[in-house]
Short mmCIF file of N, CA, C and O in Angstrom, two decimals:
data_model
loop_
_atom_site.label_atom_id
_atom_site.label_comp_id
_atom_site.label_asym_id
_atom_site.label_seq_id
_atom_site.Cartn_x
_atom_site.Cartn_y
_atom_site.Cartn_z
N MET A 1 119.87 183.86 97.55
CA MET A 1 118.59 183.11 97.91
C MET A 1 118.59 181.65 98.39
O MET A 1 119.22 181.18 97.58
N LYS A 2 118.18 181.40 99.47
CA LYS A 2 118.27 180.14 100.01
C LYS A 2 117.02 179.69 99.21
O LYS A 2 115.87 179.97 99.08
N SER A 3 117.35 178.02 98.74
CA SER A 3 116.49 177.37 98.49
C SER A 3 115.26 176.87 99.57
O SER A 3 115.76 176.64 100.71
N PRO A 4 113.96 176.49 99.29
CA PRO A 4 112.83 176.19 100.37
C PRO A 4 113.44 174.88 101.10
O PRO A 4 113.18 174.32 102.04
N HIS A 5 113.97 173.96 100.12
CA HIS A 5 114.65 172.57 100.43
C HIS A 5 115.59 172.58 101.75
O HIS A 5 115.51 171.76 102.10
N VAL A 6 116.65 173.37 101.42
CA VAL A 6 117.66 173.51 102.38
C VAL A 6 116.92 173.88 103.74
O VAL A 6 117.24 173.54 104.78
N ALA A 7 116.08 174.95 103.77
CA ALA A 7 115.80 175.40 104.96
C ALA A 7 114.71 174.42 105.62
O ALA A 7 114.55 173.83 106.59
N ALA A 8 113.95 173.92 104.83
CA ALA A 8 113.24 172.54 105.65
C ALA A 8 114.29 171.27 105.89
O ALA A 8 113.78 170.82 107.00
N PHE A 9 115.27 171.18 105.29
CA PHE A 9 116.30 170.11 105.95
C PHE A 9 116.42 170.45 107.12
O PHE A 9 116.68 169.60 108.30
N PHE A 10 117.10 171.86 107.49
CA PHE A 10 117.59 172.41 108.54
C PHE A 10 116.84 172.20 109.62
O PHE A 10 116.99 172.12 111.08
N LEU A 11 115.65 172.25 109.20
CA LEU A 11 114.33 172.24 110.46
C LEU A 11 113.87 170.64 110.81
O LEU A 11 113.75 170.50 111.81
N ALA A 12 114.15 170.09 109.92
CA ALA A 12 113.48 168.36 109.88
C ALA A 12 114.90 167.80 110.72
O ALA A 12 114.34 166.75 111.37
N VAL A 13 115.75 167.88 110.24
CA VAL A 13 117.34 167.10 111.25
C VAL A 13 116.80 167.66 113.04
O VAL A 13 117.16 166.12 113.36
N PRO A 14 116.80 168.57 113.26
CA PRO A 14 116.40 168.48 114.81
C PRO A 14 115.60 167.67 115.59
O PRO A 14 115.31 167.07 116.29
N LEU A 15 114.42 167.67 114.56
CA LEU A 15 113.50 166.90 114.89
C LEU A 15 113.56 165.36 114.95
O LEU A 15 112.88 164.80 115.87
N LEU A 16 114.22 164.75 113.96
CA LEU A 16 114.75 163.38 113.96
C LEU A 16 115.34 163.21 115.10
O LEU A 16 114.95 161.85 115.40
N PHE A 17 116.14 164.02 115.07
CA PHE A 17 117.19 163.72 116.26
C PHE A 17 116.16 163.65 117.92
O PHE A 17 116.63 162.60 118.66
N SER A 18 115.52 164.65 117.71
CA SER A 18 115.11 164.90 119.40
C SER A 18 113.74 163.92 119.24
O SER A 18 113.09 163.45 120.51
N ALA A 19 113.21 163.27 118.55
CA ALA A 19 112.16 162.26 118.15
C ALA A 19 112.37 160.83 119.28
O ALA A 19 111.43 160.44 119.82
N GLY A 20 113.57 160.82 118.75
CA GLY A 20 113.72 159.24 119.84
C GLY A 20 113.78 159.52 120.94
O GLY A 20 113.93 158.45 121.82
N CYS A 21 114.86 160.47 121.60
CA CYS A 21 115.10 160.89 122.84
C CYS A 21 113.90 161.02 123.62
O CYS A 21 113.71 160.98 124.88
N ALA A 22 112.62 161.61 123.28
CA ALA A 22 111.44 162.12 123.86
C ALA A 22 110.45 161.02 123.87
O ALA A 22 109.58 161.11 124.72
N SER A 23 110.84 159.62 123.75
CA SER A 23 110.09 158.83 124.17
C SER A 23 109.84 158.38 125.73
O SER A 23 110.75 158.52 126.48
N PRO A 24 108.90 158.16 126.17
CA PRO A 24 108.51 157.75 127.32
C PRO A 24 108.91 156.49 128.14
O PRO A 24 109.05 155.88 129.21
N HIS A 25 109.36 155.66 127.27
CA HIS A 25 109.58 154.15 127.35
C HIS A 25 110.74 154.35 128.04
O HIS A 25 111.99 154.39 126.83
N ARG A 26 111.20 153.45 128.86
CA ARG A 26 112.75 153.07 129.18
C ARG A 26 112.55 151.40 128.88
O ARG A 26 111.73 150.98 129.61
N TYR A 27 113.80 151.26 128.41
CA TYR A 27 113.73 149.73 128.06
C TYR A 27 115.31 149.19 128.72
O TYR A 27 116.13 149.96 128.73
N ALA A 28 115.08 148.10 129.46
CA ALA A 28 116.26 147.89 130.18
C ALA A 28 116.53 146.14 129.92
O ALA A 28 115.83 145.25 129.53
N TYR A 29 117.97 146.15 129.83
CA TYR A 29 117.93 144.65 129.23
C TYR A 29 117.71 143.82 130.40
O TYR A 29 118.12 143.85 131.54
N MET A 30 117.10 142.82 129.87
CA MET A 30 116.77 141.57 131.10
C MET A 30 117.46 140.40 130.70
O MET A 30 116.86 139.92 129.29
N PRO A 31 118.44 139.48 131.47
CA PRO A 31 118.71 138.62 130.68
C PRO A 31 117.77 137.48 130.60
O PRO A 31 116.81 137.35 131.31
N PRO A 32 118.07 135.98 130.16
CA PRO A 32 117.14 135.24 129.34
C PRO A 32 117.00 134.26 131.00
O PRO A 32 118.24 134.66 132.15
N PRO A 33 115.97 134.02 131.44
CA PRO A 33 115.92 133.27 132.67
C PRO A 33 116.82 131.86 132.64
O PRO A 33 117.02 131.43 131.61
N PRO A 34 116.81 131.57 133.90
CA PRO A 34 117.86 129.97 133.84
C PRO A 34 117.17 128.84 133.38
O PRO A 34 115.82 129.11 133.23
N PRO A 35 117.88 128.16 132.77
CA PRO A 35 117.19 127.05 131.84
C PRO A 35 116.52 126.29 133.14
O PRO A 35 116.85 125.79 134.53
N GLN A 36 115.09 125.86 132.80
CA GLN A 36 114.62 124.84 133.83
C GLN A 36 115.30 123.43 133.99
O GLN A 36 115.71 122.88 133.07
N PRO A 37 114.79 122.88 135.15
CA PRO A 37 115.21 121.29 135.45
C PRO A 37 114.40 120.56 134.08
O PRO A 37 113.22 120.73 134.34
N PRO A 38 115.37 119.39 134.03
CA PRO A 38 114.37 118.34 133.23
C PRO A 38 113.26 117.72 134.08
O PRO A 38 113.35 117.48 135.08
N TYR A 39 112.17 117.82 133.30
CA TYR A 39 111.24 117.20 133.75
C TYR A 39 111.26 115.83 134.37
O TYR A 39 110.51 114.80 134.83
N SER A 40 112.15 114.99 133.61
CA SER A 40 112.41 113.56 134.06
C SER A 40 112.80 113.21 134.98
O SER A 40 113.38 112.26 135.38
N SER A 41 113.41 114.11 135.87
CA SER A 41 113.94 113.64 136.92
C SER A 41 113.31 113.42 137.94
O SER A 41 112.37 114.16 138.66
N VAL A 42 113.55 112.26 138.18
CA VAL A 42 112.54 111.85 139.19
C VAL A 42 113.53 111.28 140.74
O VAL A 42 114.59 110.79 140.27
N PRO A 43 113.12 111.62 141.81
CA PRO A 43 114.35 111.09 143.28
C PRO A 43 114.04 109.76 143.09
O PRO A 43 113.25 109.02 142.60
N PRO A 44 115.46 109.47 143.92
CA PRO A 44 115.40 107.84 143.48
C PRO A 44 114.48 107.18 144.11
O PRO A 44 114.33 106.03 144.22
N LEU A 45 114.33 107.77 145.49
CA LEU A 45 113.02 107.21 146.30
C LEU A 45 111.96 106.80 145.45
O LEU A 45 111.52 105.68 145.54
N ILE A 46 111.33 107.63 144.62
CA ILE A 46 110.05 107.48 143.86
C ILE A 46 110.43 106.32 142.67
O ILE A 46 109.65 105.79 142.68
N GLU A 47 111.66 106.64 142.38
CA GLU A 47 112.05 105.51 141.04
C GLU A 47 112.17 104.39 141.55
O GLU A 47 111.49 103.15 141.05
N GLN A 48 112.78 104.02 143.05
CA GLN A 48 112.93 102.71 143.66
C GLN A 48 111.09 102.02 143.72
O GLN A 48 110.90 100.84 143.43
N ALA A 49 110.65 102.91 144.64
CA ALA A 49 109.29 102.67 144.70
C ALA A 49 108.39 102.06 143.56
O ALA A 49 107.61 101.24 143.72
N SER A 50 108.42 102.82 142.34
CA SER A 50 107.81 102.77 140.96
C SER A 50 108.19 101.44 140.67
O SER A 50 107.39 100.66 140.32
N ARG A 51 109.44 101.09 140.66
CA ARG A 51 110.05 99.98 139.82
C ARG A 51 109.40 98.85 140.77
O ARG A 51 109.01 97.54 140.02
N GLU A 52 109.69 99.14 142.26
CA GLU A 52 109.30 97.63 143.10
C GLU A 52 108.20 97.22 143.03
O GLU A 52 107.46 96.25 142.77
N GLY A 53 107.35 98.23 143.03
CA GLY A 53 105.33 98.10 143.27
C GLY A 53 105.30 97.59 141.78
O GLY A 53 104.00 96.61 142.17
N PHE A 54 105.61 98.16 140.97
CA PHE A 54 104.99 97.31 139.19
C PHE A 54 105.40 96.19 139.35
O PHE A 54 104.62 95.16 138.82
N ARG A 55 106.51 95.79 139.88
CA ARG A 55 107.50 94.49 139.54
C ARG A 55 106.30 93.56 140.35
O ARG A 55 105.64 92.36 139.99
N ILE A 56 105.86 93.69 141.66
CA ILE A 56 105.69 93.16 142.75
C ILE A 56 104.02 93.05 142.33
O ILE A 56 103.38 91.74 142.30
N GLY A 57 103.62 93.97 141.83
CA GLY A 57 102.36 94.09 141.49
C GLY A 57 101.61 93.28 140.19
O GLY A 57 100.64 92.55 140.08
N SER A 58 102.59 93.25 139.22
CA SER A 58 102.33 92.43 138.07
C SER A 58 102.48 90.61 138.50
O SER A 58 101.62 90.47 137.99
N ASP A 59 103.42 90.79 138.93
CA ASP A 59 103.25 89.12 139.63
C ASP A 59 102.15 88.86 140.43
O ASP A 59 101.72 87.65 139.95
N ALA A 60 101.93 89.32 141.03
CA ALA A 60 100.67 89.32 142.02
C ALA A 60 99.31 89.42 140.98
O ALA A 60 98.47 88.19 141.27
N GLY A 61 99.13 90.36 140.14
CA GLY A 61 97.82 90.16 139.28
C GLY A 61 98.05 88.73 138.64
O GLY A 61 97.36 88.31 138.03
N LEU A 62 99.34 88.48 137.78
CA LEU A 62 99.31 86.90 137.03
C LEU A 62 98.85 85.88 137.73
O LEU A 62 98.61 85.25 137.04
N ARG A 63 99.60 86.11 138.90
CA ARG A 63 99.36 84.99 139.78
C ARG A 63 97.64 84.94 140.03
O ARG A 63 97.32 83.50 140.00
N ASP A 64 96.99 85.86 140.25
CA ASP A 64 95.62 85.92 140.78
C ASP A 64 94.54 85.31 139.67
O ASP A 64 93.88 84.33 140.03
N ALA A 65 95.39 86.02 138.36
CA ALA A 65 94.28 85.50 137.09
C ALA A 65 94.59 84.12 137.10
O ALA A 65 93.74 83.58 136.49
N TYR A 66 95.85 83.42 137.35
CA TYR A 66 96.11 82.05 136.64
C TYR A 66 95.26 80.94 137.65
O TYR A 66 95.15 80.20 137.50
N ARG A 67 95.24 81.50 139.15
CA ARG A 67 94.47 80.63 140.01
C ARG A 67 93.14 80.97 139.90
O ARG A 67 92.32 80.04 140.42
N GLY A 68 92.60 81.82 138.89
CA GLY A 68 91.34 82.18 138.88
C GLY A 68 90.83 83.05 140.60
O GLY A 68 89.61 82.32 140.86
N ALA A 69 91.61 83.37 141.10
CA ALA A 69 91.33 84.45 142.38
C ALA A 69 90.26 85.31 142.59
O ALA A 69 89.65 86.03 143.39
N GLY A 70 89.95 85.83 141.04
CA GLY A 70 89.50 87.34 141.22
C GLY A 70 90.33 88.47 141.36
O GLY A 70 91.55 88.26 141.78
N TYR A 71 89.97 89.41 140.88
CA TYR A 71 90.34 90.59 140.79
C TYR A 71 90.74 91.34 142.43
O TYR A 71 89.78 91.92 142.99
N GLN A 72 91.61 91.47 142.92
CA GLN A 72 91.86 91.61 144.65
C GLN A 72 93.01 92.46 144.94
O GLN A 72 93.86 91.49 145.47
N PRO A 73 93.67 93.27 144.14
CA PRO A 73 94.81 93.83 144.51
C PRO A 73 94.97 94.61 145.67
O PRO A 73 96.37 94.31 146.56
N ARG A 74 94.34 94.81 146.41
CA ARG A 74 94.32 95.50 147.72
C ARG A 74 94.44 94.35 149.06
O ARG A 74 95.04 94.50 149.95
N ARG A 75 94.32 93.20 148.57
CA ARG A 75 94.24 92.10 149.64
C ARG A 75 95.71 91.33 149.70
O ARG A 75 96.11 90.88 150.83
N ASP A 76 96.19 91.58 149.15
CA ASP A 76 97.83 91.31 148.89
C ASP A 76 98.99 91.70 149.89
O ASP A 76 98.50 92.76 150.34
N ARG A 77 99.32 90.98 150.60
CA ARG A 77 100.44 91.27 151.96
C ARG A 77 101.21 92.31 151.18
O ARG A 77 101.44 93.30 151.90
N ALA A 78 101.88 92.24 149.96
CA ALA A 78 102.86 93.23 149.67
C ALA A 78 102.39 94.61 149.38
O ALA A 78 103.10 95.52 149.63
N PHE A 79 100.97 94.71 148.87
CA PHE A 79 100.47 96.08 148.93
C PHE A 79 100.67 96.82 150.10
O PHE A 79 100.59 98.25 150.10
N HIS A 80 100.25 96.52 151.41
CA HIS A 80 100.13 96.83 152.81
C HIS A 80 101.53 97.02 153.36
O HIS A 80 101.86 97.96 153.78
N ASP A 81 102.60 96.09 152.90
CA ASP A 81 104.03 96.06 153.52
C ASP A 81 104.83 97.01 152.61
O ASP A 81 105.92 97.40 153.14
N THR A 82 104.87 96.86 151.28
CA THR A 82 105.41 97.82 150.73
C THR A 82 107.06 97.39 150.71
O THR A 82 107.70 98.38 151.29
N PRO A 83 107.15 96.17 150.57
CA PRO A 83 108.68 95.88 150.40
C PRO A 83 109.68 96.57 149.35
O PRO A 83 108.97 97.13 148.60
N GLY A 84 111.07 96.76 149.77
CA GLY A 84 111.92 97.39 149.35
C GLY A 84 112.07 98.46 149.57
O GLY A 84 112.94 99.10 149.35
N TYR A 85 111.81 99.32 150.99
CA TYR A 85 112.05 100.30 151.07
C TYR A 85 113.16 100.28 151.90
O TYR A 85 113.68 99.92 152.64
N ASP A 86 114.17 101.35 151.74
CA ASP A 86 115.48 101.55 151.91
C ASP A 86 115.23 103.10 152.50
O ASP A 86 114.83 103.95 151.71
N PRO A 87 115.70 103.28 154.13
CA PRO A 87 115.62 104.54 154.68
C PRO A 87 116.57 105.38 154.26
O PRO A 87 116.41 106.84 154.40
N ALA A 88 117.54 105.30 153.44
CA ALA A 88 118.56 106.07 153.01
C ALA A 88 118.00 107.02 152.02
O ALA A 88 119.08 108.05 151.47
N PHE A 89 116.95 106.08 151.48
CA PHE A 89 116.71 107.10 150.19
C PHE A 89 115.68 108.17 150.43
O PHE A 89 115.57 109.23 149.74
N GLY A 90 115.15 108.19 151.68
CA GLY A 90 114.37 109.30 152.16
C GLY A 90 112.91 108.78 153.31
O GLY A 90 113.01 107.67 153.68
N PRO A 91 111.86 109.57 153.20
CA PRO A 91 110.92 109.38 154.13
C PRO A 91 110.14 108.04 153.42
O PRO A 91 109.88 108.07 152.40
N TYR A 92 109.21 107.45 154.77
CA TYR A 92 108.58 106.45 154.17
C TYR A 92 107.19 106.93 153.25
O TYR A 92 107.07 105.83 152.59
N GLY A 93 106.57 107.96 153.63
CA GLY A 93 105.54 108.19 153.49
C GLY A 93 105.41 107.92 151.73
O GLY A 93 104.42 107.78 150.88
N PRO A 94 106.00 108.96 151.21
CA PRO A 94 106.11 109.18 149.61
C PRO A 94 106.57 107.77 149.06
O PRO A 94 106.02 107.45 148.00
N TYR A 95 107.45 106.84 149.67
CA TYR A 95 107.55 105.71 149.03
C TYR A 95 106.38 104.85 149.09
O TYR A 95 105.84 104.21 148.03
N ARG A 96 105.87 104.69 150.31
CA ARG A 96 104.41 103.97 150.39
C ARG A 96 103.73 104.29 149.17
O ARG A 96 103.18 103.59 148.46
N ASP A 97 103.45 105.53 149.09
CA ASP A 97 102.42 105.97 147.89
C ASP A 97 102.89 105.80 146.52
O ASP A 97 101.83 105.38 145.98
N ALA A 98 103.96 105.79 146.19
CA ALA A 98 104.31 105.66 144.97
C ALA A 98 104.40 103.93 145.04
O ALA A 98 104.28 103.57 143.71
N PHE A 99 104.61 103.19 146.00
CA PHE A 99 105.13 101.82 145.55
C PHE A 99 103.46 101.32 145.32
O PHE A 99 103.11 100.60 144.46
N ARG A 100 102.43 101.94 146.30
CA ARG A 100 101.12 101.37 146.02
C ARG A 100 100.33 101.58 144.82
O ARG A 100 99.95 101.18 144.11
N ASN A 101 100.63 103.14 144.10
CA ASN A 101 100.35 103.40 142.87
C ASN A 101 100.55 102.54 141.84
O ASN A 101 99.96 101.87 141.16
N ALA A 102 102.00 102.03 141.93
CA ALA A 102 102.81 101.44 141.03
C ALA A 102 102.25 100.10 141.10
O ALA A 102 102.08 99.33 139.81
N TYR A 103 102.43 99.36 142.48
CA TYR A 103 101.78 98.54 142.28
C TYR A 103 100.20 98.06 141.81
O TYR A 103 100.14 96.63 141.35
N LEU A 104 99.46 99.11 141.82
CA LEU A 104 98.09 98.95 141.23
C LEU A 104 98.12 98.64 139.44
O LEU A 104 96.83 98.01 139.05
N GLN A 105 98.91 99.71 139.19
CA GLN A 105 99.05 99.96 137.89
C GLN A 105 99.59 98.25 137.67
O GLN A 105 99.17 97.51 136.21
N GLY A 106 100.67 97.71 138.27
CA GLY A 106 101.13 96.60 137.55
C GLY A 106 100.36 95.35 137.52
O GLY A 106 100.34 94.61 137.11
N TYR A 107 99.60 95.12 138.94
CA TYR A 107 98.92 94.13 139.14
C TYR A 107 97.44 94.33 138.22
O TYR A 107 96.82 93.09 137.52
N ASP A 108 96.96 95.36 137.50
CA ASP A 108 96.17 95.51 136.58
C ASP A 108 96.71 94.94 135.06
O ASP A 108 96.00 94.02 134.61
N ARG A 109 97.70 95.52 134.64
CA ARG A 109 98.56 94.84 133.49
C ARG A 109 98.64 93.36 133.55
O ARG A 109 98.49 92.64 132.98
N GLY A 110 99.05 92.57 135.03
CA GLY A 110 99.08 91.22 135.08
C GLY A 110 98.12 90.41 135.36
O GLY A 110 98.16 89.60 134.62
N PHE A 111 97.01 90.93 135.75
CA PHE A 111 95.86 90.46 135.74
C PHE A 111 95.31 90.31 134.47
O PHE A 111 94.86 89.23 134.27
N TYR A 112 95.19 91.55 133.66
CA TYR A 112 94.45 91.46 132.33
C TYR A 112 95.33 91.24 131.20
O TYR A 112 94.89 91.33 130.31
N ARG A 113 96.48 90.81 131.49
CA ARG A 113 97.93 90.67 130.73
C ARG A 113 97.61 91.76 129.46
O ARG A 113 98.00 91.18 128.27
N ARG A 114 97.81 92.95 129.82
CA ARG A 114 98.20 93.72 129.04
C ARG A 114 99.38 94.15 128.60
O ARG A 114 100.29 94.46 129.26
#
C-alpha cells in the first residue's frame, strides 16, 4: 500500500519544474549604459570667452562705479568688440555670446562690488 504523501510528492514535482518554464516573460541581459561624460567639461572656446569677458567686465564695472559714470555695461567698447578671440578655438558666434554674458556678470559684480 502506497502512502498518500508519496503519491502527492510524485504529482507535485513535475508541476514545480514546469511552472518556471511556462512563464510568458523572456528576459534578456542588457549591459549597463556607457557612463555619461562629465558635465563640467566646457569647450576651450567658451572657457576662454567666459574668463576674458568676466575679467574685462568686472574691471569696466569697477571703473564706472569709481568715476560715478552710472551703470552702463553695454556702452563699453569691449562689450561690442569682444577682445581675446582666437580663431584656433572655433567659431566667433559662440565666443561672442559667452563673452558678452560673462562680461555682464563681471560688470555687475565690479560695479556693485559684490
